[in-house]
GROMACS .gro file of C-alpha atoms in nm:
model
  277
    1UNK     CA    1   0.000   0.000   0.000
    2UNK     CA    2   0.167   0.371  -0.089
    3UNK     CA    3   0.270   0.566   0.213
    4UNK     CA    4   0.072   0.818   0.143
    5UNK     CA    5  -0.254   0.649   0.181
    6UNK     CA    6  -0.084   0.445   0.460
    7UNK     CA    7  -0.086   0.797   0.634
    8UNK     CA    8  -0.426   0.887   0.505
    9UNK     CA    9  -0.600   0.560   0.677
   10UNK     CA   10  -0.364   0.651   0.997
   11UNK     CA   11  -0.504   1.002   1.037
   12UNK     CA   12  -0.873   0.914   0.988
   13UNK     CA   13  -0.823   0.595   1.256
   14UNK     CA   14  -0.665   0.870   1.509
   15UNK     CA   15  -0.947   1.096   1.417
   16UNK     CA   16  -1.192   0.879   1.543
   17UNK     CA   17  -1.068   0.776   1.868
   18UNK     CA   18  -1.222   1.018   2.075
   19UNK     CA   19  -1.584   0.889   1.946
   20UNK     CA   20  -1.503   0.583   2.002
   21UNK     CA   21  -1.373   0.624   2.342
   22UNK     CA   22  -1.700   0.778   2.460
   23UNK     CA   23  -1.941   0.485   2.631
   24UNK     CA   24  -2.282   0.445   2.603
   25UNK     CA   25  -2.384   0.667   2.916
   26UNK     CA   26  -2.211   0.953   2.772
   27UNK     CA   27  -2.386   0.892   2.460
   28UNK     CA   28  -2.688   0.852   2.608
   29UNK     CA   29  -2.730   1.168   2.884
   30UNK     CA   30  -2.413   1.408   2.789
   31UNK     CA   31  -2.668   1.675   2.633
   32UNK     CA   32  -2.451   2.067   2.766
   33UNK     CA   33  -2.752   2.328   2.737
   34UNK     CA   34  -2.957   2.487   3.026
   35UNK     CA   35  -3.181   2.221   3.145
   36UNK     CA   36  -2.945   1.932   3.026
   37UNK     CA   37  -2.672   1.734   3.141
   38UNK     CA   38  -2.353   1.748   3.124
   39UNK     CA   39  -2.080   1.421   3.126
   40UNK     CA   40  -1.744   1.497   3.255
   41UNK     CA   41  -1.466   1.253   3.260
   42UNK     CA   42  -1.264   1.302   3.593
   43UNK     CA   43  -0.883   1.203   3.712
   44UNK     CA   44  -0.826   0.835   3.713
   45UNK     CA   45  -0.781   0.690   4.001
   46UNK     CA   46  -0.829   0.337   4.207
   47UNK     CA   47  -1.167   0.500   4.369
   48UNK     CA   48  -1.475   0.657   4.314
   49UNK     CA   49  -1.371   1.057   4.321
   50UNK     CA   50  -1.601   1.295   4.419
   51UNK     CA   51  -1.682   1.633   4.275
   52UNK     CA   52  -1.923   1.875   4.318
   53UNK     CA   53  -2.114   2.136   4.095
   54UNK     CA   54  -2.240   2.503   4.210
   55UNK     CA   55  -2.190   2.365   4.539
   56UNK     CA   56  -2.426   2.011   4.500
   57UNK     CA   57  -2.285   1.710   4.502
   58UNK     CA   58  -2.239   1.494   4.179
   59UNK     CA   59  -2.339   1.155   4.072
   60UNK     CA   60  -1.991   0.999   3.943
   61UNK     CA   61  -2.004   0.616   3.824
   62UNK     CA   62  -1.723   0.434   3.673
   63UNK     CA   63  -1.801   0.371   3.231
   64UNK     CA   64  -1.763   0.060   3.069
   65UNK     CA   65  -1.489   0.011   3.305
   66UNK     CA   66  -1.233   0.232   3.188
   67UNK     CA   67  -1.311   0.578   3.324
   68UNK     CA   68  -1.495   0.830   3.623
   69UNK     CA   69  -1.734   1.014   3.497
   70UNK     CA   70  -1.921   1.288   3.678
   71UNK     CA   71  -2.282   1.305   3.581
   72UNK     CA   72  -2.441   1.706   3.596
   73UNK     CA   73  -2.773   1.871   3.588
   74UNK     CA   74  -2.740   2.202   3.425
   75UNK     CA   75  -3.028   2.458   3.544
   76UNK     CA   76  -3.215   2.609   3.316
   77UNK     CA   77  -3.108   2.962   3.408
   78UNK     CA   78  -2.720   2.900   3.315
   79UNK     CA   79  -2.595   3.091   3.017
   80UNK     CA   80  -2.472   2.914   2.711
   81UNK     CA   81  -2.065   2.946   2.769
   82UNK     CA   82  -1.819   2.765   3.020
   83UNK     CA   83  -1.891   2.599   3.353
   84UNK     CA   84  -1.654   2.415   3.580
   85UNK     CA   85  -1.726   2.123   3.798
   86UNK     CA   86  -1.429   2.058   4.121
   87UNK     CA   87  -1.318   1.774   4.218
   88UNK     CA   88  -1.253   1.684   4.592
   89UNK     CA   89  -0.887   1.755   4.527
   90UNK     CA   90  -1.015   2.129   4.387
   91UNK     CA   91  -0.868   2.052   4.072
   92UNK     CA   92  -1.133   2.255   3.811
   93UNK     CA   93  -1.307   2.052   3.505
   94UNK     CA   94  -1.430   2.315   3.246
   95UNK     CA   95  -1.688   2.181   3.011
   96UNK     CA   96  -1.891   2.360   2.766
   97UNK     CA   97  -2.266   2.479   2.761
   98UNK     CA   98  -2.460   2.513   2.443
   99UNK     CA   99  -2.756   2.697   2.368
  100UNK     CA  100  -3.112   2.550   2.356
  101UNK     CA  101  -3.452   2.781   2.278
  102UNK     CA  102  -3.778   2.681   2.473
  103UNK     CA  103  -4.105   2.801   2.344
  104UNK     CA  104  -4.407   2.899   2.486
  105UNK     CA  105  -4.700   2.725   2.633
  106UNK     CA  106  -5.031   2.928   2.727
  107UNK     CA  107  -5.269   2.727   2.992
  108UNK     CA  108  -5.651   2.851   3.071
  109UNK     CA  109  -5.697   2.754   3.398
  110UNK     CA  110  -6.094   2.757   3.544
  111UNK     CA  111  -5.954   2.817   3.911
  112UNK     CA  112  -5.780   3.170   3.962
  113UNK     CA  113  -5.647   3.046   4.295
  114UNK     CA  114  -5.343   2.820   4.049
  115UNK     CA  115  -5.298   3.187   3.911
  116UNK     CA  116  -5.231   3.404   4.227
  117UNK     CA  117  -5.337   3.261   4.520
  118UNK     CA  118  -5.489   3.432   4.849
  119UNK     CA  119  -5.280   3.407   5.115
  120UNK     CA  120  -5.374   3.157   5.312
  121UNK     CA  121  -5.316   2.954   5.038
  122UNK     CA  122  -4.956   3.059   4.974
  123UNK     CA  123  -4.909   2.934   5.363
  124UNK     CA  124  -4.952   2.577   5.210
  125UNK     CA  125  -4.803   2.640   4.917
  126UNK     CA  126  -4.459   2.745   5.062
  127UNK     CA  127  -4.478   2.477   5.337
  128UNK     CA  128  -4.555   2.232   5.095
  129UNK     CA  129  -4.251   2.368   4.863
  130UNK     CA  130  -3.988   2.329   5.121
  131UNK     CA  131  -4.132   1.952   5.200
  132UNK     CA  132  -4.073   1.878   4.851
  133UNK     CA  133  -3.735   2.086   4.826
  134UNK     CA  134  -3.557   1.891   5.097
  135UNK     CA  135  -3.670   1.577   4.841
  136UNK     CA  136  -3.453   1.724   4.599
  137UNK     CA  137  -3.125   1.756   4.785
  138UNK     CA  138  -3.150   1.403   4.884
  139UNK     CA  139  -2.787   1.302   4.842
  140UNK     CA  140  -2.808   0.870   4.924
  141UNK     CA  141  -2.459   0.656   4.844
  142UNK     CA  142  -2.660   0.385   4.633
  143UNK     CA  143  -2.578   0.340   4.242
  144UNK     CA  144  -2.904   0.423   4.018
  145UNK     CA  145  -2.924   0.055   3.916
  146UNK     CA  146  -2.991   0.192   3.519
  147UNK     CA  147  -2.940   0.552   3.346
  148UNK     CA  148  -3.175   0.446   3.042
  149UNK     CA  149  -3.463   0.510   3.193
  150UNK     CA  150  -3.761   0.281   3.134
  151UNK     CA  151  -4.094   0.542   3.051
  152UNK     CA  152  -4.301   0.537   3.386
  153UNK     CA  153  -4.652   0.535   3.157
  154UNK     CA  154  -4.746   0.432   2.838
  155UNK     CA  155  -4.835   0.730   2.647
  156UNK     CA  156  -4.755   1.031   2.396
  157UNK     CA  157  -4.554   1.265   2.532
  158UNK     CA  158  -4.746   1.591   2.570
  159UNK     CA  159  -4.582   1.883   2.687
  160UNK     CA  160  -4.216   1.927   2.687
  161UNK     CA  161  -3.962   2.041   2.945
  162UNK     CA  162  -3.860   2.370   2.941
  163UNK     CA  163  -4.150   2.526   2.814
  164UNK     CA  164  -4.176   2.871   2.921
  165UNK     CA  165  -4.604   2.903   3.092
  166UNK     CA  166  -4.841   3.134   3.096
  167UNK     CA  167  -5.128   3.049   3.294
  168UNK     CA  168  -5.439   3.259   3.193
  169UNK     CA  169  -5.212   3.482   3.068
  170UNK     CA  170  -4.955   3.552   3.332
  171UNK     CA  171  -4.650   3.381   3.329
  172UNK     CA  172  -4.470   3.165   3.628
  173UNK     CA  173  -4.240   2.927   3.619
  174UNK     CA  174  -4.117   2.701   3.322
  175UNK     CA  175  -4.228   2.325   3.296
  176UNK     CA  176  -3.986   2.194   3.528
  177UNK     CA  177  -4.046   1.835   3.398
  178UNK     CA  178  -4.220   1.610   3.116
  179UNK     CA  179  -4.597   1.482   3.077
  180UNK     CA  180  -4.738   1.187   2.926
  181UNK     CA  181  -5.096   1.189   2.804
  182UNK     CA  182  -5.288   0.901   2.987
  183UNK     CA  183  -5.590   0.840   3.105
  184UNK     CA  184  -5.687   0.822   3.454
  185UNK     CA  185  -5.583   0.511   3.658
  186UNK     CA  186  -5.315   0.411   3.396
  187UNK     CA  187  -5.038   0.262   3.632
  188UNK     CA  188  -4.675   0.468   3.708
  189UNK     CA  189  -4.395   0.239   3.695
  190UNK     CA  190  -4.073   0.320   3.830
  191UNK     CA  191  -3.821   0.375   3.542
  192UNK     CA  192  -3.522   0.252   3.825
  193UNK     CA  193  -3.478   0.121   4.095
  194UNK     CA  194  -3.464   0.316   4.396
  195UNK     CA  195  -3.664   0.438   4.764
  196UNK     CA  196  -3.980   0.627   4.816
  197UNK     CA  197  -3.867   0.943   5.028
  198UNK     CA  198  -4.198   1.132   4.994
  199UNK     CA  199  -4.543   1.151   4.919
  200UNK     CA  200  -4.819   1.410   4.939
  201UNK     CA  201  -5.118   1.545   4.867
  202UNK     CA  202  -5.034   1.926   4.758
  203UNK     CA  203  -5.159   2.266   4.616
  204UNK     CA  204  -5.008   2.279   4.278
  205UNK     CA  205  -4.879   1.922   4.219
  206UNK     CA  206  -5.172   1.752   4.352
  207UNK     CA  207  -5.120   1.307   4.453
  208UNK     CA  208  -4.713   1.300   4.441
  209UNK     CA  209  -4.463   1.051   4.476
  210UNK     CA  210  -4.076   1.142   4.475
  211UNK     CA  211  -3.810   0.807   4.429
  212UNK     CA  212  -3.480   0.839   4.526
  213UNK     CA  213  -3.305   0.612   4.284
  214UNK     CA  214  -2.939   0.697   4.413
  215UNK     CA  215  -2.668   0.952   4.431
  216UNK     CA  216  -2.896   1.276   4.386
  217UNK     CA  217  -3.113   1.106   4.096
  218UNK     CA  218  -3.422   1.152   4.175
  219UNK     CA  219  -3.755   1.114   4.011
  220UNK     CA  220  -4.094   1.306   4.084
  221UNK     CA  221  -4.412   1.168   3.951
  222UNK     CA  222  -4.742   1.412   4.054
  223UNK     CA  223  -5.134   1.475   3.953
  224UNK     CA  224  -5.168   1.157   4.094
  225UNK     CA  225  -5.501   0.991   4.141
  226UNK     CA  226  -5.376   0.706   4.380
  227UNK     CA  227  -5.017   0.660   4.532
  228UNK     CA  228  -4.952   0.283   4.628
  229UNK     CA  229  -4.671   0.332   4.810
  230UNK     CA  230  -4.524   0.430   5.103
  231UNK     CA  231  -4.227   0.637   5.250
  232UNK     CA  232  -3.955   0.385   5.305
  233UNK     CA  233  -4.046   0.128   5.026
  234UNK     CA  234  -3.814   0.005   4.778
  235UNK     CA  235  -3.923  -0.017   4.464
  236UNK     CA  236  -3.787  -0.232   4.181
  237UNK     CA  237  -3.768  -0.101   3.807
  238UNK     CA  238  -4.061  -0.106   3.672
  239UNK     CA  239  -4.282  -0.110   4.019
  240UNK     CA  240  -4.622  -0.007   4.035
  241UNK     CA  241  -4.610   0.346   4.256
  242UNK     CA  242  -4.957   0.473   4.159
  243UNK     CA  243  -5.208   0.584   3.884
  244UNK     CA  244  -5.232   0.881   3.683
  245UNK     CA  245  -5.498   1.150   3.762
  246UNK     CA  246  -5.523   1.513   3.736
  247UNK     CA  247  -5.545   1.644   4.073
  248UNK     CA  248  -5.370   1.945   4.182
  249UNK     CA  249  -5.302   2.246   3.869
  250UNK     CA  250  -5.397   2.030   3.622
  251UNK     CA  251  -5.654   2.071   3.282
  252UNK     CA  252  -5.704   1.677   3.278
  253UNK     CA  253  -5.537   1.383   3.325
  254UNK     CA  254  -5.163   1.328   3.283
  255UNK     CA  255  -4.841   1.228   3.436
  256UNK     CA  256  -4.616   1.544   3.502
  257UNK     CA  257  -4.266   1.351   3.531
  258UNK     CA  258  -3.940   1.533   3.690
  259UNK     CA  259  -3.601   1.387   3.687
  260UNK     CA  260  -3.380   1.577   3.898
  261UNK     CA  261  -2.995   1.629   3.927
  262UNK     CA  262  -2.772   1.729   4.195
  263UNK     CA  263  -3.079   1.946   4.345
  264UNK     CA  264  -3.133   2.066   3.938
  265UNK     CA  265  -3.453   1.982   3.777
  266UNK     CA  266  -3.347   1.853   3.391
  267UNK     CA  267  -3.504   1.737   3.093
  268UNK     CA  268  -3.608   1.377   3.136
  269UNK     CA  269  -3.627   1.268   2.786
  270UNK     CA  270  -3.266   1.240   2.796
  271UNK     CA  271  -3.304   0.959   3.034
  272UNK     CA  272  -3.557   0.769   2.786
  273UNK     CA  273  -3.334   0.809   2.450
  274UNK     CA  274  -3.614   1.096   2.284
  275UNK     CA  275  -3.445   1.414   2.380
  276UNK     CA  276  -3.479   1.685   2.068
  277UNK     CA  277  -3.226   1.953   2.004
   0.00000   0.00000   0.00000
C-alpha cells in the first residue's frame, strides 16, 4: 500500500478515537444546554472521586470500566458558555454549555387560585414547597441501578420540558419536567430502581410521589389519582407506585414527570433516548 494512503487511513483511525472512546452513558445523557446534562470525565484513580457542581454534590459512576465520569444537571437559568465542575482535590473541570430555545406554552386555567393565590393559600403552598425541596437535595450513596430510563406510563408525550407558561395569561415558572398523556388510573412504573422518600397530597402538584433512585437522581411523579406506596419502600424497576390522575393544577389527566440532578430539575427525555435539540 503507498505511504501516502498508509498515512491517510492513519489520520482518519486517530481521528476517530475520541468517538469511540466515549461509552454508552455519555452517549446517552451528555446533552450541555440549560436544562441538560452534562458528562465529565474526571482524574483516574483506584476509587470513586467525588466532585461537586455550584456547590451540589455529583453523581460519578465508573463507564464501561475504563473511566470516572461525573454526571451534571445544568439549570435552566445557566448561560450558554463555560462551567466548571471541582473535584474533591479542587482541581477545576471546564466543560462547555450550548444553547437550547424553549417556546411557549399558554394554559386557561378555570380556578384563579393556580394563578395568584390568596394568602392563606400561599401558607400551604410554601410549606408544601420546602417539604418537597428537601426531596430534591436528597444526596443517598446507592448506584441508580440503570441511566436508560424505562418510561413510567405508556403514552404520547405531551408537553415538553422547558416550556416557558403562561397560565391565563400571566407567566410563572417554566415546565420543570415532562408529561405523558394518559388516562386516569393508567399505572406509574418506576423507570429505576430506587426508595420512596416522599409523598403528598399538595396545592399545585396535587397526589405525588418522589423516588430516590441513588446519588442525587431523583424522580418526581405528581397529579396523581392514587399513590400505592409508602415512604420507606423500595421499589424495583418497573414497580407499580400509583395511577395517573389530574389532581392538583392540572386541565385533565396526565403524568407530570421530573427527573432531577444534583438538586437541578433537567429534561427527562434524555433519560428515555427521545431528547430533541
Amino acid at each position: 500500500m503507498p505511504l501516502k494512503r498508509l498515512i491517510i487511513l492513519f489520520c482518519l483511525a486517530v481521528s476517530a478515537l475520541p468517538a469511540q472512546a466515549e461509552g454508552f452513558i455519555t452517549r446517552l445523557l451528555n446533552k450541555p444546554v440549560p436544562g441538560g446534562v452534562a458528562v465529565v470525565t474526571l482524574p483516574e484513580q483506584s476509587e470513586a472521586p467525588r466532585a461537586q457542581y455550584q456547590n451540589q454534590p455529583l453523581l460519578v459512576i465508573r463507564e464501561d470500566g475504563q473511566r470516572w465520569i461525573a454526571i451534571a444537571g445544568i439549570p435552566l437559568a445557566v448561560k450558554p458558555g463555560t462551567e466548571h465542575i471541582e473535584t474533591e482535590g479542587g482541581q477545576k473541570i471546564a466543560f462547555k454549555v450550548s444553547d437550547r430555545k424553549y417556546p411557549e406554552q399558554h394554559i386557561k386555567l378555570k380556578n384563579q387560585q393556580h394563578v395568584t393565590p390568596d394568602p392563606e393559600h400561599l401558607k400551604r403552598i410554601n410549606r408544601e414547597l420546602d417539604e418537597q425541596i428537601n426531596a430534591y437535595k436528597t444526596f443517598s450513596a446507592r448506584q441508580p441501578s440503570n441511566l436508560l430510563f424505562d418510561r413510567p406510563v405508556d403514552g404520547r408525550l405531551s408537553s415538553a420540558f422547558g416550556l416557558r407558561r403562561f397560565f391565563n395569561g400571566e407567566e410563572r415558572n417554566p415546565h420543570s419536567g415532562l408529561d405523558f398523556a394518559a388516562s386516569t388510573g393508567t399505572s406509574i412504573k418506576a423507570p429505576a430502581a430506587g426508595q420512596v422518600i416522599l409523598t403528598g397530597d399538595y396545592f399545585f402538584n396535587g397526589k405525588t410521589v418522589f423516588v430516590d433512585h441513588g446519588q442525587g437522581l431523583i424522580s418526581m411523579f405528581c397529579h396523581l389519582s392514587a399513590i400505592d406506596v409508602q415512604v420507606g419502600d423500595e421499589v424495583g424497576r418497573g414497580a407499580h407506585v400509583g395511577k395517573v390522575g389530574a389532581t392538583g393544577r392540572a386541565t385533565g389527566p396526565h403524568l407530570h414527570w421530573n427527573v432531577s440532578l444534583n438538586n437541578t430539575r433537567v429534561d427527562p427525555s434524555i433519560f428515555i433516548g427521545a431528547f430533541m435539540p
